[in-house]
PDB file of C-alpha atoms in Angstrom:
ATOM      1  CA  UNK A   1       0.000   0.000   0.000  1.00 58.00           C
ATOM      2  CA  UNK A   2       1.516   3.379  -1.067  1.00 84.00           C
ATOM      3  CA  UNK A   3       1.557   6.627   0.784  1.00 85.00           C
ATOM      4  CA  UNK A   4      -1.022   8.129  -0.589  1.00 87.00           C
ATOM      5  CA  UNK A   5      -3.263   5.183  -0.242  1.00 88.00           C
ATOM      6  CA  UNK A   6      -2.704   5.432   3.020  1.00 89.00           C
ATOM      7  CA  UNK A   7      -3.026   8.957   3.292  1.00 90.00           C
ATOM      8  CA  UNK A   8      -6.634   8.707   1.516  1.00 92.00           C
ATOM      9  CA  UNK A   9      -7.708   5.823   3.637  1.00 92.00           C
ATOM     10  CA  UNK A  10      -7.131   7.200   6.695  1.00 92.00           C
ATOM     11  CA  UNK A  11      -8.716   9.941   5.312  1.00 93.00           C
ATOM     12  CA  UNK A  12     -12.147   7.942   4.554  1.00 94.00           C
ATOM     13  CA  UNK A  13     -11.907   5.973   7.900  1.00 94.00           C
ATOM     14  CA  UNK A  14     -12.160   9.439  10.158  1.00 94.00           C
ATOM     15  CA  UNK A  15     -14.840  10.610   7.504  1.00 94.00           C
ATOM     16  CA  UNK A  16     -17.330   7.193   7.806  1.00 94.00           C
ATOM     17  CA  UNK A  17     -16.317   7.401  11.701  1.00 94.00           C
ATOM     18  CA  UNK A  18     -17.546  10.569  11.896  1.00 94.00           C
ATOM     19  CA  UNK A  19     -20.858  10.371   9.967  1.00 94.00           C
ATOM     20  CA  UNK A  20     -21.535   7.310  11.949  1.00 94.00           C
ATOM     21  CA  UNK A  21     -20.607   9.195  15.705  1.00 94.00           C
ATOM     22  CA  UNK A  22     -23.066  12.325  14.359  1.00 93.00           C
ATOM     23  CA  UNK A  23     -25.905  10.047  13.666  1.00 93.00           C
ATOM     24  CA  UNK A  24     -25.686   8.318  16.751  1.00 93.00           C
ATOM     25  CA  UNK A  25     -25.479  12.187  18.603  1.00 93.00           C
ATOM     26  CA  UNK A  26     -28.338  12.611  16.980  1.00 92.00           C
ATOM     27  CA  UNK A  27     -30.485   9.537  17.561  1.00 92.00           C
ATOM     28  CA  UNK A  28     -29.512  10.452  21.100  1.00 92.00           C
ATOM     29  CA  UNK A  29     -30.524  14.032  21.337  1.00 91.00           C
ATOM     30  CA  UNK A  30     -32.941  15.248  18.574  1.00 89.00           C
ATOM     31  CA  UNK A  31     -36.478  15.146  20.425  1.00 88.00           C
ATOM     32  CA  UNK A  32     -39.006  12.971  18.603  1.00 87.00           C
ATOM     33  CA  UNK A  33     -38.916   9.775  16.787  1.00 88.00           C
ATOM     34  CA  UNK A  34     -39.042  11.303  13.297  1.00 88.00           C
ATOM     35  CA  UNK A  35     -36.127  13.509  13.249  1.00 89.00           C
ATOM     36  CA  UNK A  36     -34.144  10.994  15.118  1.00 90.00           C
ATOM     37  CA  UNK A  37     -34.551   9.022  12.269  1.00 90.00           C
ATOM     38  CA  UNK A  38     -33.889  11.881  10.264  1.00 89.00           C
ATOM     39  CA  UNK A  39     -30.382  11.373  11.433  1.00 88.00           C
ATOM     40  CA  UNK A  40     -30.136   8.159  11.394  1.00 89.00           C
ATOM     41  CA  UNK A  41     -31.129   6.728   8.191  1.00 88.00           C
ATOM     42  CA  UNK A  42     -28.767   8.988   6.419  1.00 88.00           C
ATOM     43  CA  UNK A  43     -26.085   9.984   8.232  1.00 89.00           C
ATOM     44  CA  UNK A  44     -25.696   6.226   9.576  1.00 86.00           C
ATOM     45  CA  UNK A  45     -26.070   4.887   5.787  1.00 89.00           C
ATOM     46  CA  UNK A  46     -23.362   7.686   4.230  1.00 91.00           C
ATOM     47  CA  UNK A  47     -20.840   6.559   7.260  1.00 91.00           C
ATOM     48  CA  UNK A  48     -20.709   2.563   7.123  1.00 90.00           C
ATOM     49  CA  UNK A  49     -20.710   3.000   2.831  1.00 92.00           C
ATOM     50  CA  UNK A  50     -17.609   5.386   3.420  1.00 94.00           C
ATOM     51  CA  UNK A  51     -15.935   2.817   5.496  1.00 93.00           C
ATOM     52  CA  UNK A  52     -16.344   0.019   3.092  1.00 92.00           C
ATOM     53  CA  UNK A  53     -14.967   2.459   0.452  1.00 93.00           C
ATOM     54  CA  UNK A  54     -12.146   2.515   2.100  1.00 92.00           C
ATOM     55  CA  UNK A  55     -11.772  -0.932   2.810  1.00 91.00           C
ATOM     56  CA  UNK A  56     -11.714  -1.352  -0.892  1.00 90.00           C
ATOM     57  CA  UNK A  57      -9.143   0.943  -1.379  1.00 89.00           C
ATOM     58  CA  UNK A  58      -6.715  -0.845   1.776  1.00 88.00           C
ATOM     59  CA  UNK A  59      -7.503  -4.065   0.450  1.00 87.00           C
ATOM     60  CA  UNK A  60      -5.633  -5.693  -2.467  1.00 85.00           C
ATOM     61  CA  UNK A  61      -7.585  -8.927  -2.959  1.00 87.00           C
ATOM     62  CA  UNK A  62     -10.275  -8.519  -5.587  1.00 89.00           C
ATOM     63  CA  UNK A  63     -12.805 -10.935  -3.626  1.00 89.00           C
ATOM     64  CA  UNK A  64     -12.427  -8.722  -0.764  1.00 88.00           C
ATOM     65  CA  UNK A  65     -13.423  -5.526  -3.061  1.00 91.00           C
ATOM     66  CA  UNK A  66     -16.123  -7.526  -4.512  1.00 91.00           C
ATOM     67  CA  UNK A  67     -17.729  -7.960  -1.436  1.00 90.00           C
ATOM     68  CA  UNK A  68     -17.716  -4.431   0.035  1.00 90.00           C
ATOM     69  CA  UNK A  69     -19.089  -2.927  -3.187  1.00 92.00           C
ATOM     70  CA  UNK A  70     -22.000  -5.936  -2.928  1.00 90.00           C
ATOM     71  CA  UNK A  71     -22.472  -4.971   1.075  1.00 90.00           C
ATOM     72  CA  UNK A  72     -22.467  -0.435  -0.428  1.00 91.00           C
ATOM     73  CA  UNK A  73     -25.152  -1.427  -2.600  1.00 92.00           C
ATOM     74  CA  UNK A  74     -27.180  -3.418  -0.517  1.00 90.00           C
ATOM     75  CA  UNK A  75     -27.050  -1.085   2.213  1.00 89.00           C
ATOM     76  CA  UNK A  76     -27.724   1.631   0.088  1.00 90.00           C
ATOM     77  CA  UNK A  77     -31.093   0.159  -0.976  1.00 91.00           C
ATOM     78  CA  UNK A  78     -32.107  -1.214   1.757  1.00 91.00           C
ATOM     79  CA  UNK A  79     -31.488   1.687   4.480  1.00 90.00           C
ATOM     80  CA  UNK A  80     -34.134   3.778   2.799  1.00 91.00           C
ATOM     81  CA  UNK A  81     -36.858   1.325   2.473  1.00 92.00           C
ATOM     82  CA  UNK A  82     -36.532   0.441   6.245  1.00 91.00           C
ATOM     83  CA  UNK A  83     -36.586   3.514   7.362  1.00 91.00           C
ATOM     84  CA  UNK A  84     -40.236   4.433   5.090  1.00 92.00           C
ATOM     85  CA  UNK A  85     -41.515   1.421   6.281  1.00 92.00           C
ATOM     86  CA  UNK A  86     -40.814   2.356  10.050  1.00 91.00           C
ATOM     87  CA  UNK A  87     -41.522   6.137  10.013  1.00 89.00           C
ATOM     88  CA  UNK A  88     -45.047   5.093   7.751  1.00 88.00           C
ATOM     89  CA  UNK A  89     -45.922   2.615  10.640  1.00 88.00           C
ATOM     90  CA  UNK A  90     -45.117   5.376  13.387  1.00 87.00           C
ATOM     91  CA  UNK A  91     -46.994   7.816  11.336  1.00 85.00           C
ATOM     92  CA  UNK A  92     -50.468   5.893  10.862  1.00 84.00           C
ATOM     93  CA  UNK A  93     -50.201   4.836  14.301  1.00 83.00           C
ATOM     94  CA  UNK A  94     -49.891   7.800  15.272  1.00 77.00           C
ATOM     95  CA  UNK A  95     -46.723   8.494  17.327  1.00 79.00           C
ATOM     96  CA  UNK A  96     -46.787  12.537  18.293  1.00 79.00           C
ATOM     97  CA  UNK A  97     -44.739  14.793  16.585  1.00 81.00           C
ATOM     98  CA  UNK A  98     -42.254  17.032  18.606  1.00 81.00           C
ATOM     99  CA  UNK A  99     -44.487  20.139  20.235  1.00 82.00           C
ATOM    100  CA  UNK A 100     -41.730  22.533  18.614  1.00 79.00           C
ATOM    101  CA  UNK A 101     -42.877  21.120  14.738  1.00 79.00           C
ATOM    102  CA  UNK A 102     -43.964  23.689  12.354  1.00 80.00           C
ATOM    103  CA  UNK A 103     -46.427  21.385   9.767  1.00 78.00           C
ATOM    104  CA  UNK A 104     -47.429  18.412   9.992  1.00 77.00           C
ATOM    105  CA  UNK A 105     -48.383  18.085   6.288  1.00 75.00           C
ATOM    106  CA  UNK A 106     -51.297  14.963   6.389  1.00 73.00           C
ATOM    107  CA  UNK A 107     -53.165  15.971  10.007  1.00 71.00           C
ATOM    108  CA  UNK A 108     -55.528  13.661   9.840  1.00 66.00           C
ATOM    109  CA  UNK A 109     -55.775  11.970   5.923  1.00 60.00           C
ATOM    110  CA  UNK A 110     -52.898   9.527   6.414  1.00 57.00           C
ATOM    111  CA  UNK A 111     -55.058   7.843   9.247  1.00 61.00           C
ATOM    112  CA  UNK A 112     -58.407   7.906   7.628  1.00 54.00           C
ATOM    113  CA  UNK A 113     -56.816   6.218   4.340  1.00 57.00           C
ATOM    114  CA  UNK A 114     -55.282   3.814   6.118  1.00 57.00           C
ATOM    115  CA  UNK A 115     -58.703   3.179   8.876  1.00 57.00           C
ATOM    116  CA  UNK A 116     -61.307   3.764   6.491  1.00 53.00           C
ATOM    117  CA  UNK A 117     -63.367   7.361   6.386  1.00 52.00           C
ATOM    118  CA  UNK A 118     -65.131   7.369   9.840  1.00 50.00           C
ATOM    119  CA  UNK A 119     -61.694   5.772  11.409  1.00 50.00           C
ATOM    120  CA  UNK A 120     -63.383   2.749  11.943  1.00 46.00           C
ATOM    121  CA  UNK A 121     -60.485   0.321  11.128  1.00 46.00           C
ATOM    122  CA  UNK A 122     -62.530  -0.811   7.401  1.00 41.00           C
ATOM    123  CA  UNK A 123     -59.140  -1.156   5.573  1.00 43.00           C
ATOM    124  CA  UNK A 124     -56.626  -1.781   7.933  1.00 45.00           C
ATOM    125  CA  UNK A 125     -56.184  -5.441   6.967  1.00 45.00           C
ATOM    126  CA  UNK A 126     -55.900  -4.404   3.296  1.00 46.00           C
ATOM    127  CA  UNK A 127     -53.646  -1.323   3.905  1.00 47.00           C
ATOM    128  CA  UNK A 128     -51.314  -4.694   6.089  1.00 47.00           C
ATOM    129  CA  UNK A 129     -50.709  -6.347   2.877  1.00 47.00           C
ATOM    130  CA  UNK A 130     -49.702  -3.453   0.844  1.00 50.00           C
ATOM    131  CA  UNK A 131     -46.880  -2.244   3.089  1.00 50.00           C
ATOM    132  CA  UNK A 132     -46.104  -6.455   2.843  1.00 49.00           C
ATOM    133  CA  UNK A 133     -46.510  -5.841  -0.611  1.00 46.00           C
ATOM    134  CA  UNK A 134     -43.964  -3.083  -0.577  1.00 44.00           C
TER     135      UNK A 134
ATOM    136  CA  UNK B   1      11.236  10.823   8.894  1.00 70.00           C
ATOM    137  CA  UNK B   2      10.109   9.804   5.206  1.00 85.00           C
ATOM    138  CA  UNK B   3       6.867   9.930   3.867  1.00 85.00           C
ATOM    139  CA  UNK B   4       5.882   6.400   3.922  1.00 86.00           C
ATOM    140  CA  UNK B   5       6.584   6.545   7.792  1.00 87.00           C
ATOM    141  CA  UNK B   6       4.316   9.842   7.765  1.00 88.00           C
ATOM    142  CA  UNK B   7       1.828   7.927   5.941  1.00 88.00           C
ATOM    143  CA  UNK B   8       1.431   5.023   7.982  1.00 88.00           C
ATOM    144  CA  UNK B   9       1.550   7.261  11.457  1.00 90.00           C
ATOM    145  CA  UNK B  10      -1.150   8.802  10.184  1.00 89.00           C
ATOM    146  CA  UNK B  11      -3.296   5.764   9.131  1.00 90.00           C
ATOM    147  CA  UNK B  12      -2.634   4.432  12.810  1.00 91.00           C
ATOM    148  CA  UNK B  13      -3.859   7.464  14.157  1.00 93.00           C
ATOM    149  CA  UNK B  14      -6.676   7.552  12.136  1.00 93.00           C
ATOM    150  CA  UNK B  15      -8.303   3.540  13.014  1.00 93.00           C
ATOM    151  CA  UNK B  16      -7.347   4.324  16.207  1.00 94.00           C
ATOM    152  CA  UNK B  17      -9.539   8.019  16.509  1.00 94.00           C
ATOM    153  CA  UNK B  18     -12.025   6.061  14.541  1.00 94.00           C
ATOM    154  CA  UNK B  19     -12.125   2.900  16.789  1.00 94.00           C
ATOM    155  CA  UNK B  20     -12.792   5.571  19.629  1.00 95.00           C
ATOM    156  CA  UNK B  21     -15.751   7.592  17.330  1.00 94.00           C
ATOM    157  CA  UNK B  22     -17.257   4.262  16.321  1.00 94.00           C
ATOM    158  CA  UNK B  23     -17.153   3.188  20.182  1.00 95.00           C
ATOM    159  CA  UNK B  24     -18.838   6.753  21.130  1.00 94.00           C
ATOM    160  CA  UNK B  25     -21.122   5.920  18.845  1.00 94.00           C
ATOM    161  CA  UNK B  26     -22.314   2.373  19.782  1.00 94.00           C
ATOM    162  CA  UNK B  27     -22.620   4.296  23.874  1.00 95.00           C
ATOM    163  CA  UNK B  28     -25.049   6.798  22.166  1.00 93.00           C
ATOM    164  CA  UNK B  29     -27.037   4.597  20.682  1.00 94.00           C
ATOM    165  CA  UNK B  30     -27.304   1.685  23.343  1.00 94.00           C
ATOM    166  CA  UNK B  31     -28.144   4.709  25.494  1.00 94.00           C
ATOM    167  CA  UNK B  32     -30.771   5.538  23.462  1.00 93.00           C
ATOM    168  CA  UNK B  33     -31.763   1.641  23.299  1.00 93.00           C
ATOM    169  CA  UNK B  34     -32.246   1.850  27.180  1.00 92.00           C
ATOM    170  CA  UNK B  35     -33.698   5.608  27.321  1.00 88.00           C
ATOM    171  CA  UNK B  36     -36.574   4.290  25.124  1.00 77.00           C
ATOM    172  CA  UNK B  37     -39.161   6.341  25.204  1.00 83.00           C
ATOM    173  CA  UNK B  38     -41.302   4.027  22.483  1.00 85.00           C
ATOM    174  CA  UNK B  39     -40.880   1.131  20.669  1.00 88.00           C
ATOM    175  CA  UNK B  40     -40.000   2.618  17.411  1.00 89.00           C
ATOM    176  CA  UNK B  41     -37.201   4.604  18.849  1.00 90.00           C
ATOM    177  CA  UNK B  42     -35.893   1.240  20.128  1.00 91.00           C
ATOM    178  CA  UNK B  43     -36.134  -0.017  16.523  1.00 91.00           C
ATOM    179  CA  UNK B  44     -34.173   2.933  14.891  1.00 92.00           C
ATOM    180  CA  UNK B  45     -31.462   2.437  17.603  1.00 92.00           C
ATOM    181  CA  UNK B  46     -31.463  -1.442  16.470  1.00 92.00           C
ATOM    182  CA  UNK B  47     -31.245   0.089  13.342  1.00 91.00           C
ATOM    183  CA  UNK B  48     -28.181   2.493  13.954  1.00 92.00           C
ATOM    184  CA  UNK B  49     -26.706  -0.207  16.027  1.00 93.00           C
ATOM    185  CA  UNK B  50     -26.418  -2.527  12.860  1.00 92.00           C
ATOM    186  CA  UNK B  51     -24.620   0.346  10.633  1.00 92.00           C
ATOM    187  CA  UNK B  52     -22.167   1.231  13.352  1.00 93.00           C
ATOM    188  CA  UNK B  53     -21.065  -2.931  13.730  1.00 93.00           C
ATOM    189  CA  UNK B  54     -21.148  -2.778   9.899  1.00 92.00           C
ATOM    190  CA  UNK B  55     -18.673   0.356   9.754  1.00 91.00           C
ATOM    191  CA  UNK B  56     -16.823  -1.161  13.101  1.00 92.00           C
ATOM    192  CA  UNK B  57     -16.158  -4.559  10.787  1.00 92.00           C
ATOM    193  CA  UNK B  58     -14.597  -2.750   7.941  1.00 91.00           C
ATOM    194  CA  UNK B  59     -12.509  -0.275  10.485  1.00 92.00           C
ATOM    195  CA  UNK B  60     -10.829  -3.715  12.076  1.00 92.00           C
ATOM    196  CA  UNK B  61     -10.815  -5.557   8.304  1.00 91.00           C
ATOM    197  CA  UNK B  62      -8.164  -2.605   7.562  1.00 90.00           C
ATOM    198  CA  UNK B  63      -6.539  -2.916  11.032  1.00 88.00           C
ATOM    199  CA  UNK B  64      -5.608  -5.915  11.430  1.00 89.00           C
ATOM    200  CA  UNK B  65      -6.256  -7.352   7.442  1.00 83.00           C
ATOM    201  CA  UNK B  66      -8.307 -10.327   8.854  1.00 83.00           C
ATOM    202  CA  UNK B  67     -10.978  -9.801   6.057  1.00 81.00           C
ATOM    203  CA  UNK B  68     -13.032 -12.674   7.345  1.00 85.00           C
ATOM    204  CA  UNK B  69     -15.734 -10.628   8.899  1.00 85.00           C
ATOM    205  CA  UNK B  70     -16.961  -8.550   5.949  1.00 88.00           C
ATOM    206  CA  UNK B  71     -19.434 -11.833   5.044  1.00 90.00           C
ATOM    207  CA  UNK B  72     -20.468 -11.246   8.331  1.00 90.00           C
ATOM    208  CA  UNK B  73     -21.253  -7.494   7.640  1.00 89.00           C
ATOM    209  CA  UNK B  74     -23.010  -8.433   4.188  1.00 90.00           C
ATOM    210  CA  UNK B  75     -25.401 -10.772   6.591  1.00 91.00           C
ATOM    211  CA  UNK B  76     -25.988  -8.416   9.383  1.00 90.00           C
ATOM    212  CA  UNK B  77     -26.912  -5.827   7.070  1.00 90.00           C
ATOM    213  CA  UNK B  78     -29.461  -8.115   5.190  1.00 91.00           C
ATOM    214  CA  UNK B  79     -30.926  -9.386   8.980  1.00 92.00           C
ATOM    215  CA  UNK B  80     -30.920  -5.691  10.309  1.00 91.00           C
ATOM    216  CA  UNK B  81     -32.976  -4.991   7.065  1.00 92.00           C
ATOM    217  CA  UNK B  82     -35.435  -7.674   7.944  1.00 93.00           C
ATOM    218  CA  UNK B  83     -35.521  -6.752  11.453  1.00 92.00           C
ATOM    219  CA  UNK B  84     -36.315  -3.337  10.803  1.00 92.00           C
ATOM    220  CA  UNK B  85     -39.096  -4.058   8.453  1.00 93.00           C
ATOM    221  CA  UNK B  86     -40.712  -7.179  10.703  1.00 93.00           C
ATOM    222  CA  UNK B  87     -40.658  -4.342  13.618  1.00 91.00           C
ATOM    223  CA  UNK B  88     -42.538  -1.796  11.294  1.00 91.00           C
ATOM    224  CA  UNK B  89     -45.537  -4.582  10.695  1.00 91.00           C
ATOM    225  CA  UNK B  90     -45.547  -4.937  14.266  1.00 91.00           C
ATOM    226  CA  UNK B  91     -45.626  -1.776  15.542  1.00 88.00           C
ATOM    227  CA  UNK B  92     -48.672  -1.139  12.895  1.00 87.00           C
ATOM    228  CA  UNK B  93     -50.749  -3.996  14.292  1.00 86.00           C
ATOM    229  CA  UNK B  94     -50.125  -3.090  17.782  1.00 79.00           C
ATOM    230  CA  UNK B  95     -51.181   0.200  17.263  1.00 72.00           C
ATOM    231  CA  UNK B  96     -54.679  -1.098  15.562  1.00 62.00           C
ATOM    232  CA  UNK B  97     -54.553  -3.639  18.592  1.00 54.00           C
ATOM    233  CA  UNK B  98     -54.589   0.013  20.858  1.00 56.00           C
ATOM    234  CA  UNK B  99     -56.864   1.960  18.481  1.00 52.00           C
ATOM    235  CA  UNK B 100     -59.851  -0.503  18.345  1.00 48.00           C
ATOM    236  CA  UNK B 101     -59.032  -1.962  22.312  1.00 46.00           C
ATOM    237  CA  UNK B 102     -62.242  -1.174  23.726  1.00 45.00           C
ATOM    238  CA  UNK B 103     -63.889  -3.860  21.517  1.00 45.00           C
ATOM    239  CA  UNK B 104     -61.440  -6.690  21.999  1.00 43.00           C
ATOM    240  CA  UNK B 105     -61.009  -8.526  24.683  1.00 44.00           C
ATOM    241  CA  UNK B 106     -60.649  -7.001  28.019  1.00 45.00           C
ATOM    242  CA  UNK B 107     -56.388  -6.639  29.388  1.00 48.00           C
ATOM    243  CA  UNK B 108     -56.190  -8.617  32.344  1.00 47.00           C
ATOM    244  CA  UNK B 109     -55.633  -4.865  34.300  1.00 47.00           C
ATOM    245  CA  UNK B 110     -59.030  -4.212  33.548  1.00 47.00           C
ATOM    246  CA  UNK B 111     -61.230  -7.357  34.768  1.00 48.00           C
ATOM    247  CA  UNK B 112     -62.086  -7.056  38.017  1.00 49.00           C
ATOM    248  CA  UNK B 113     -60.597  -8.069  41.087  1.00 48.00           C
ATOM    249  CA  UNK B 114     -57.277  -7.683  39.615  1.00 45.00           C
ATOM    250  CA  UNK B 115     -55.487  -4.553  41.530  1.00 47.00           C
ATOM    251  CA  UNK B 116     -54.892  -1.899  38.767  1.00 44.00           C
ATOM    252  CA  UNK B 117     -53.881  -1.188  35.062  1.00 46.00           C
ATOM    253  CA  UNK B 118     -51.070  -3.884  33.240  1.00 47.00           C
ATOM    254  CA  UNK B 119     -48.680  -1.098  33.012  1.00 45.00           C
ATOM    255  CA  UNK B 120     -48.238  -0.022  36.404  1.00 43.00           C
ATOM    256  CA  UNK B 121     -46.771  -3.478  37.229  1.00 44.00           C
ATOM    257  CA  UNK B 122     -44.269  -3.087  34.331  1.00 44.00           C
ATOM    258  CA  UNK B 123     -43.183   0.613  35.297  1.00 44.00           C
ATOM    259  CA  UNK B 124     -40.597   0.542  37.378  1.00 42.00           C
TER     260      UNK B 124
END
């Protein structure tokens, strides 16, 4: 491994580190559950993909490169659908928004799609398989 | 002192700032594990928890060059995906289960004779 390989990677380990210490500051401090995951779904996605970049770049075996570009991608795809599929849950359940919020932008038409008009619970087995579904 | 020797100070240094970041980070989130409040909150921190061990993996992979555990990382991302979404289902059906609970079956906390609400023997 040259210099500047070395240079770079260190360089790319104390960036992912970094993402990945800010999200979890964040997880731990922001005040509800929505901009908690705010900070985590992104900042925690950006900081393990910059670590595996530079695992590519320390590594010389091409299996080993392989592999971490398989694990960027997957993560990459994955991270955002888990985190719709949790804050859509939390959001038709109805977990309460931080006091301080500005907008909440679906008051009361998320729920009623998802319980039927009169909130009555008329489509909530149907509304289970679509998120399956998704 | 040439450059090479500058170099590799430097990437020393840096696993060994980023061992300390990445350890930071795993006491945030456990913290917020244990602080709660809700379940989803719990499930996010589950959910940061499985990044940070994925980043941690490829941190010691370029320590020490023991490159075994990156299969590992590949499979704990695809089980903290799977995690994450079984949660989500269940954290919709439970709250249905709360929204429509004064037509289902009665909690044992509210039949009578028992000696207050479920939750207050769970609070501690």
């Amino acid at each position: 491994m040259t210099a500047v390989f070395q240079i770079l990677v260190g360089l790319l380990i104390l960036c992912g580190s970094a993402f990945a210490a800010v999200a979890a500051l964040g997880v731990l401090r922001l005040p509800d559950l929505y901009s908690r995951m705010h900070a985590a779904s992104k900042a925690g996605a950006v900081g393990s993909s910059i670590m595996l970049i530079a695992l590519m770049l320390a590594t010389d075996q091409p299996s080993e490169v392989l592999r971490a570009i398989g694990a960027i991608i997957f993560f990459l795809l994955t991270a955002p659908i888990s985190a719709h599929l949790l804050a859509r849950a939390a959001y038709l359940v109805g977990y309460p928004m931080w006091k301080g919020s500005v907008l909440d932008e679906m008051p009361d038409t998320a729920r009623k799609k998802h319980y039927g008009p009169d909130l009555q619970g008329a489509k909530v087995s149907q509304s289970a398989t679509d998120l399956g579904a998704t | 002192m040439s450059v090479e020797d500058l170099a590799s100070l430097f990437l020393e240094l840096s696993l060994r700032l980023s061992l300390v970041l990445l350890g930071a980070a795993f006491l945030m989130t456990v913290l917020r594990i244990w602080k709660g409040p809700t379940l989803a909150d719990r499930v996010l921190g589950l959910d940061v928890l499985t990044s940070i061990a994925i980043g941690f993996i490829a941190v010691v992979a370029i320590d020490t060059g023991f490159t075994l555990y990156v299969d590992i990382a590949i499979a704990l991302g695809l089980v903290g995906f799977l995690a994450t979404v079984a949660f989500a289902r269940f954290i919709l059906t439970q709250g249905e289960a709360e929204e429509h609970r004064g037509d289902a079956l009665p909690l044992a906390g509210d039949l009578p004779g028992s000696d207050g609400p479920f939750e207050e023997n769970e609070a501690r």
